[in-house]
mmCIF file of C-alpha atoms and ligand atoms in Angstrom:
data_model
loop_
_atom_site.group_PDB
_atom_site.id
_atom_site.type_symbol
_atom_site.label_atom_id
_atom_site.label_comp_id
_atom_site.label_asym_id
_atom_site.label_seq_id
_atom_site.Cartn_x
_atom_site.Cartn_y
_atom_site.Cartn_z
ATOM 1 C CA MET A 1 35.565 24.502 -33.696
ATOM 2 C CA MET A 2 37.916 27.406 -34.315
ATOM 3 C CA SER A 3 41.484 27.867 -33.226
ATOM 4 C CA ASP A 4 42.932 31.126 -31.982
ATOM 5 C CA MET A 5 46.472 29.780 -32.323
ATOM 6 C CA ASN A 6 48.318 30.473 -35.531
ATOM 7 C CA GLU A 7 49.085 27.795 -38.098
ATOM 8 C CA SER A 8 52.619 27.198 -36.832
ATOM 9 C CA ALA A 9 51.567 26.948 -33.188
ATOM 10 C CA ARG A 10 50.055 23.533 -33.005
ATOM 11 C CA GLY A 11 52.567 21.084 -31.556
ATOM 12 C CA ILE A 12 51.303 19.989 -28.158
ATOM 13 C CA VAL A 13 52.835 17.461 -25.749
ATOM 14 C CA VAL A 14 50.275 15.555 -23.677
ATOM 15 C CA GLY A 15 51.480 13.649 -20.603
ATOM 16 C CA VAL A 16 49.099 11.195 -18.972
ATOM 17 C CA THR A 17 49.965 9.933 -15.482
ATOM 18 C CA GLY A 18 48.471 7.583 -12.928
ATOM 19 C CA ALA A 19 45.930 9.857 -11.281
ATOM 20 C CA SER A 20 42.243 9.132 -11.560
ATOM 21 C CA GLY A 21 40.554 10.743 -14.570
ATOM 22 C CA ALA A 22 41.716 8.932 -17.709
ATOM 23 C CA LEU A 23 38.554 10.188 -19.424
ATOM 24 C CA TYR A 24 39.878 13.758 -19.143
ATOM 25 C CA ALA A 25 43.038 12.643 -20.964
ATOM 26 C CA VAL A 26 41.358 10.990 -23.946
ATOM 27 C CA ARG A 27 38.823 13.831 -24.256
ATOM 28 C CA THR A 28 41.635 16.381 -24.269
ATOM 29 C CA VAL A 29 43.691 14.491 -26.863
ATOM 30 C CA ALA A 30 40.637 14.126 -29.134
ATOM 31 C CA ALA A 31 39.701 17.804 -28.779
ATOM 32 C CA LEU A 32 43.264 18.938 -29.577
ATOM 33 C CA MET A 33 43.447 16.632 -32.602
ATOM 34 C CA SER A 34 40.123 18.049 -33.796
ATOM 35 C CA GLN A 35 41.777 21.481 -33.625
ATOM 36 C CA GLY A 36 44.443 20.225 -36.051
ATOM 37 C CA CYS A 37 47.197 19.771 -33.470
ATOM 38 C CA SER A 38 50.165 17.422 -33.745
ATOM 39 C CA ILE A 39 50.151 15.576 -30.439
ATOM 40 C CA ASP A 40 53.208 14.014 -28.823
ATOM 41 C CA LEU A 41 51.629 11.671 -26.290
ATOM 42 C CA VAL A 42 53.478 10.126 -23.339
ATOM 43 C CA ILE A 43 51.691 7.833 -20.888
ATOM 44 C CA SER A 44 53.311 6.659 -17.651
ATOM 45 C CA ASP A 45 52.989 3.035 -16.513
ATOM 46 C CA PHE A 46 50.288 3.977 -13.988
ATOM 47 C CA GLY A 47 48.648 6.196 -16.583
ATOM 48 C CA LYS A 48 48.289 3.059 -18.748
ATOM 49 C CA ARG A 49 46.828 1.178 -15.816
ATOM 50 C CA LEU A 50 44.247 3.904 -15.154
ATOM 51 C CA ILE A 51 43.280 3.988 -18.848
ATOM 52 C CA LYS A 52 42.676 0.219 -18.627
ATOM 53 C CA ASP A 53 40.795 0.452 -15.314
ATOM 54 C CA GLU A 54 38.638 3.521 -15.994
ATOM 55 C CA LEU A 55 37.835 3.416 -19.728
ATOM 56 C CA ASP A 56 36.102 0.908 -22.022
ATOM 57 C CA ARG A 57 37.911 -2.159 -23.245
ATOM 58 C CA GLU A 58 38.286 -0.496 -26.640
ATOM 59 C CA ALA A 59 40.643 2.128 -25.184
ATOM 60 C CA VAL A 60 43.779 0.218 -26.185
ATOM 61 C CA ILE A 61 46.825 2.473 -26.370
ATOM 62 C CA ASP A 62 48.194 0.818 -29.526
ATOM 63 C CA ARG A 63 44.890 1.572 -31.267
ATOM 64 C CA LEU A 64 44.120 4.912 -29.614
ATOM 65 C CA PRO A 65 43.191 6.788 -32.826
ATOM 66 C CA ASP A 66 40.540 4.129 -33.575
ATOM 67 C CA TYR A 67 39.107 4.540 -30.081
ATOM 68 C CA LEU A 68 39.132 8.339 -30.290
ATOM 69 C CA ARG A 69 37.494 8.268 -33.734
ATOM 70 C CA SER A 70 34.714 5.921 -32.621
ATOM 71 C CA LYS A 71 34.033 7.917 -29.431
ATOM 72 C CA TYR A 72 34.521 11.488 -30.609
ATOM 73 C CA GLY A 73 34.151 11.330 -34.394
ATOM 74 C CA GLU A 74 36.247 11.713 -37.502
ATOM 75 C CA THR A 75 37.141 15.324 -36.729
ATOM 76 C CA ILE A 76 40.146 13.930 -34.841
ATOM 77 C CA ASP A 77 41.684 13.211 -38.250
ATOM 78 C CA ALA A 78 42.383 16.952 -38.566
ATOM 79 C CA GLY A 79 45.337 16.305 -36.218
ATOM 80 C CA SER A 80 48.021 13.676 -35.731
ATOM 81 C CA LEU A 81 49.279 11.546 -32.861
ATOM 82 C CA SER A 82 52.771 10.218 -32.013
ATOM 83 C CA VAL A 83 53.160 8.063 -28.926
ATOM 84 C CA HIS A 84 56.475 8.000 -27.021
ATOM 85 C CA SER A 85 57.732 5.732 -24.252
ATOM 86 C CA ASN A 86 57.977 7.498 -20.893
ATOM 87 C CA ARG A 87 61.460 5.957 -20.625
ATOM 88 C CA ASP A 88 62.719 7.406 -23.912
ATOM 89 C CA MET A 89 64.836 10.323 -22.782
ATOM 90 C CA GLY A 90 66.137 10.581 -26.347
ATOM 91 C CA ALA A 91 62.726 11.515 -27.768
ATOM 92 C CA THR A 92 62.551 14.830 -29.613
ATOM 93 C CA ILE A 93 60.354 16.376 -26.908
ATOM 94 C CA ALA A 94 63.104 15.840 -24.307
ATOM 95 C CA SER A 95 65.036 18.698 -25.908
ATOM 96 C CA GLY A 96 64.392 22.418 -25.905
ATOM 97 C CA SER A 97 65.637 22.614 -29.483
ATOM 98 C CA HIS A 98 62.561 20.677 -30.604
ATOM 99 C CA LEU A 99 59.967 23.302 -31.370
ATOM 100 C CA CYS A 100 56.658 22.522 -29.795
ATOM 101 C CA ASP A 101 54.292 25.055 -28.349
ATOM 102 C CA ALA A 102 52.848 23.781 -25.124
ATOM 103 C CA MET A 103 52.331 20.804 -22.847
ATOM 104 C CA VAL A 104 49.512 19.567 -20.684
ATOM 105 C CA ILE A 105 49.806 16.856 -18.033
ATOM 106 C CA VAL A 106 46.320 15.421 -17.659
ATOM 107 C CA PRO A 107 45.645 13.965 -15.198
ATOM 108 C CA CYS A 108 48.753 14.747 -13.146
ATOM 109 C CA SER A 109 49.610 12.496 -10.205
ATOM 110 C CA MET A 110 51.108 13.931 -7.033
ATOM 111 C CA LYS A 111 54.278 11.999 -7.819
ATOM 112 C CA THR A 112 54.749 13.602 -11.228
ATOM 113 C CA LEU A 113 53.707 16.980 -9.779
ATOM 114 C CA ALA A 114 56.523 16.604 -7.225
ATOM 115 C CA GLY A 115 58.971 15.651 -9.977
ATOM 116 C CA VAL A 116 58.065 18.708 -12.050
ATOM 117 C CA ALA A 117 58.122 21.024 -9.012
ATOM 118 C CA HIS A 118 61.661 19.921 -8.176
ATOM 119 C CA GLY A 119 63.002 19.597 -11.722
ATOM 120 C CA LEU A 120 63.800 15.891 -11.315
ATOM 121 C CA SER A 121 63.356 14.845 -14.979
ATOM 122 C CA ARG A 122 63.081 11.157 -13.997
ATOM 123 C CA SER A 123 60.856 10.304 -16.962
ATOM 124 C CA LEU A 124 60.065 11.744 -20.387
ATOM 125 C CA ILE A 125 56.937 13.416 -18.970
ATOM 126 C CA GLU A 126 58.946 15.128 -16.234
ATOM 127 C CA ARG A 127 61.754 16.054 -18.629
ATOM 128 C CA SER A 128 59.353 17.506 -21.218
ATOM 129 C CA ALA A 129 57.668 19.555 -18.486
ATOM 130 C CA ASP A 130 61.100 20.775 -17.371
ATOM 131 C CA VAL A 131 61.825 21.798 -20.981
ATOM 132 C CA MET A 132 58.560 23.778 -21.125
ATOM 133 C CA LEU A 133 59.481 25.673 -17.964
ATOM 134 C CA LYS A 134 63.087 26.414 -18.953
ATOM 135 C CA GLU A 135 62.035 27.502 -22.452
ATOM 136 C CA ARG A 136 59.227 29.646 -20.996
ATOM 137 C CA ARG A 137 56.569 27.757 -22.916
ATOM 138 C CA THR A 138 53.052 27.039 -21.739
ATOM 139 C CA LEU A 139 52.752 24.144 -19.282
ATOM 140 C CA VAL A 140 49.286 23.228 -18.020
ATOM 141 C CA ILE A 141 49.184 20.857 -15.040
ATOM 142 C CA VAL A 142 45.897 19.133 -14.161
ATOM 143 C CA PRO A 143 46.478 17.695 -10.675
ATOM 144 C CA ARG A 144 44.036 15.247 -9.083
ATOM 145 C CA GLU A 145 44.134 14.219 -5.470
ATOM 146 C CA THR A 146 41.961 14.791 -2.433
ATOM 147 C CA PRO A 147 42.594 15.743 0.278
ATOM 148 C CA MET A 148 46.002 17.252 -0.355
ATOM 149 C CA SER A 149 49.009 17.260 1.938
ATOM 150 C CA LEU A 150 51.088 20.341 2.611
ATOM 151 C CA PRO A 151 53.962 19.067 0.398
ATOM 152 C CA GLN A 152 51.482 18.519 -2.454
ATOM 153 C CA LEU A 153 50.064 22.029 -2.035
ATOM 154 C CA ARG A 154 53.580 23.457 -1.922
ATOM 155 C CA ASN A 155 54.516 21.562 -5.073
ATOM 156 C CA MET A 156 51.606 23.222 -6.881
ATOM 157 C CA VAL A 157 52.829 26.611 -5.691
ATOM 158 C CA LEU A 158 56.364 25.826 -6.900
ATOM 159 C CA CYS A 159 55.027 24.896 -10.349
ATOM 160 C CA ALA A 160 52.861 28.027 -10.481
ATOM 161 C CA GLU A 161 55.821 30.189 -9.453
ATOM 162 C CA ALA A 162 57.860 28.581 -12.250
ATOM 163 C CA GLY A 163 55.214 29.694 -14.740
ATOM 164 C CA SER A 164 52.905 26.721 -15.196
ATOM 165 C CA VAL A 165 49.117 26.932 -15.140
ATOM 166 C CA ILE A 166 47.624 24.861 -12.318
ATOM 167 C CA LEU A 167 44.247 23.699 -13.597
ATOM 168 C CA PRO A 168 42.886 21.202 -11.056
ATOM 169 C CA ALA A 169 40.585 18.398 -12.192
ATOM 170 C CA MET A 170 37.550 20.151 -10.700
ATOM 171 C CA PRO A 171 34.609 19.984 -13.103
ATOM 172 C CA ALA A 172 31.802 22.469 -12.408
ATOM 173 C CA PHE A 173 28.110 21.663 -12.124
ATOM 174 C CA TYR A 174 26.544 24.959 -13.217
ATOM 175 C CA GLN A 175 26.363 23.685 -16.813
ATOM 176 C CA GLY A 176 23.981 20.928 -15.718
ATOM 177 C CA PRO A 177 26.160 17.944 -16.651
ATOM 178 C CA ARG A 178 24.270 14.681 -17.068
ATOM 179 C CA THR A 179 27.050 12.267 -17.929
ATOM 180 C CA LEU A 180 30.697 11.615 -17.200
ATOM 181 C CA ASP A 181 31.390 12.736 -20.766
ATOM 182 C CA ASP A 182 29.824 16.117 -19.956
ATOM 183 C CA LEU A 183 32.255 16.482 -17.029
ATOM 184 C CA ALA A 184 35.182 15.478 -19.249
ATOM 185 C CA ASP A 185 34.063 17.964 -21.927
ATOM 186 C CA PHE A 186 34.152 20.716 -19.303
ATOM 187 C CA MET A 187 37.688 19.872 -18.184
ATOM 188 C CA ALA A 188 38.936 19.467 -21.766
ATOM 189 C CA GLY A 189 37.371 22.845 -22.598
ATOM 190 C CA LYS A 190 39.168 24.483 -19.677
ATOM 191 C CA ILE A 191 42.449 22.937 -20.837
ATOM 192 C CA LEU A 192 41.952 24.084 -24.439
ATOM 193 C CA GLY A 193 41.157 27.574 -23.155
ATOM 194 C CA ALA A 194 44.387 27.623 -21.135
ATOM 195 C CA LEU A 195 46.262 26.559 -24.285
ATOM 196 C CA GLY A 196 44.754 29.447 -26.252
ATOM 197 C CA PHE A 197 42.054 27.671 -28.250
ATOM 198 C CA SER A 198 38.444 28.675 -28.562
ATOM 199 C CA HIS A 199 36.105 25.695 -28.473
ATOM 200 C CA ALA A 200 32.514 24.561 -28.146
ATOM 201 C CA LEU A 201 33.074 21.815 -25.592
ATOM 202 C CA TYR A 202 30.623 23.368 -23.154
ATOM 203 C CA PRO A 203 28.199 26.261 -23.453
ATOM 204 C CA PRO A 204 29.641 29.617 -22.358
ATOM 205 C CA TRP A 205 28.356 30.990 -19.060
ATOM 206 C CA VAL A 206 25.922 33.760 -19.920
ATOM 207 C CA GLY A 207 25.120 34.963 -16.426
ATOM 208 C CA SER A 208 21.741 34.928 -14.738
HETATM 209 C C1 FMN B 301 43.532 3.065 -9.151
HETATM 210 C C2 FMN B 301 44.558 4.099 -8.798
HETATM 211 C C3 FMN B 301 44.173 5.417 -8.657
HETATM 212 C C4 FMN B 301 45.101 6.405 -8.316
HETATM 213 N N1 FMN B 301 44.690 7.693 -8.226
HETATM 214 C C5 FMN B 301 45.601 8.654 -7.947
HETATM 215 C C6 FMN B 301 45.189 10.028 -7.919
HETATM 216 O O1 FMN B 301 44.029 10.379 -8.177
HETATM 217 N N2 FMN B 301 46.140 10.964 -7.655
HETATM 218 C C7 FMN B 301 47.455 10.629 -7.417
HETATM 219 O O2 FMN B 301 48.262 11.524 -7.205
HETATM 220 N N3 FMN B 301 47.857 9.332 -7.427
HETATM 221 C C8 FMN B 301 46.964 8.342 -7.695
HETATM 222 N N4 FMN B 301 47.374 7.026 -7.740
HETATM 223 C C9 FMN B 301 48.769 6.704 -7.384
HETATM 224 C C10 FMN B 301 49.724 6.910 -8.558
HETATM 225 O O3 FMN B 301 49.304 6.134 -9.663
HETATM 226 C C11 FMN B 301 51.130 6.517 -8.126
HETATM 227 O O4 FMN B 301 51.632 7.450 -7.187
HETATM 228 C C12 FMN B 301 52.076 6.391 -9.285
HETATM 229 O O5 FMN B 301 53.348 6.029 -8.792
HETATM 230 C C13 FMN B 301 52.168 7.660 -10.085
HETATM 231 O O6 FMN B 301 53.177 7.509 -11.056
HETATM 232 P P1 FMN B 301 53.194 8.389 -12.380
HETATM 233 O O7 FMN B 301 53.110 9.811 -11.963
HETATM 234 O O8 FMN B 301 54.491 8.049 -13.025
HETATM 235 O O9 FMN B 301 52.024 7.948 -13.210
HETATM 236 C C14 FMN B 301 46.458 6.030 -8.090
HETATM 237 C C15 FMN B 301 46.849 4.707 -8.249
HETATM 238 C C16 FMN B 301 45.914 3.750 -8.597
HETATM 239 C C17 FMN B 301 46.380 2.322 -8.787
#
């Protein structure tokens, strides 16, 4: 895989919250590490619960690199991973003076979406997202809920107006996916595209 980002533009914050779709999160982290990124990973309490509920038993947060390596291969070793507590408001990524390039919240719960939309900064994930918006850096939000209430829809609009990319967890079927991993590859590919990376996570659409 090739990266379009320059050598100094590879620090990415990944927030994982308690919406369904933990597979999207681990696929995205692995794909970014394979691109050589330094990942600052923050997982909310419900994000941890969803990882436990939706992924294999081997997906233990304390041993995440081992899990990612066994599932996605040794290419993840091109990057690095630091895990932060969602309660640690003193982490480097809570400050705009820490230079990182972009953030993705995948999946993003409606609660965290609301917190970002209203600048609440109640957790490290919300604070880091707030930093991305105030510093005019790239923030990709991957919301998952259905159906959506009017406040939830409005919160997406608020985030989009503030400059974030709203990239809903909506995998497509025109690539002929056969497995859940195919669907996760598609979403991770969309996220990498929004972050400025080229990738080979799914075949490009060539028209008909
Ligand atoms: C099994 C399970 C699935 C959930 N799925 C979603 C979901 O898809 N979208 C959502 O917004 N909330 C979902 N929730 C609710 C959130 O986890 C809950 O609102 C939580 O407080 C979010 O907190 P967080 O944003 O700090 O992770 C789910 C909860 C559970 C237990």
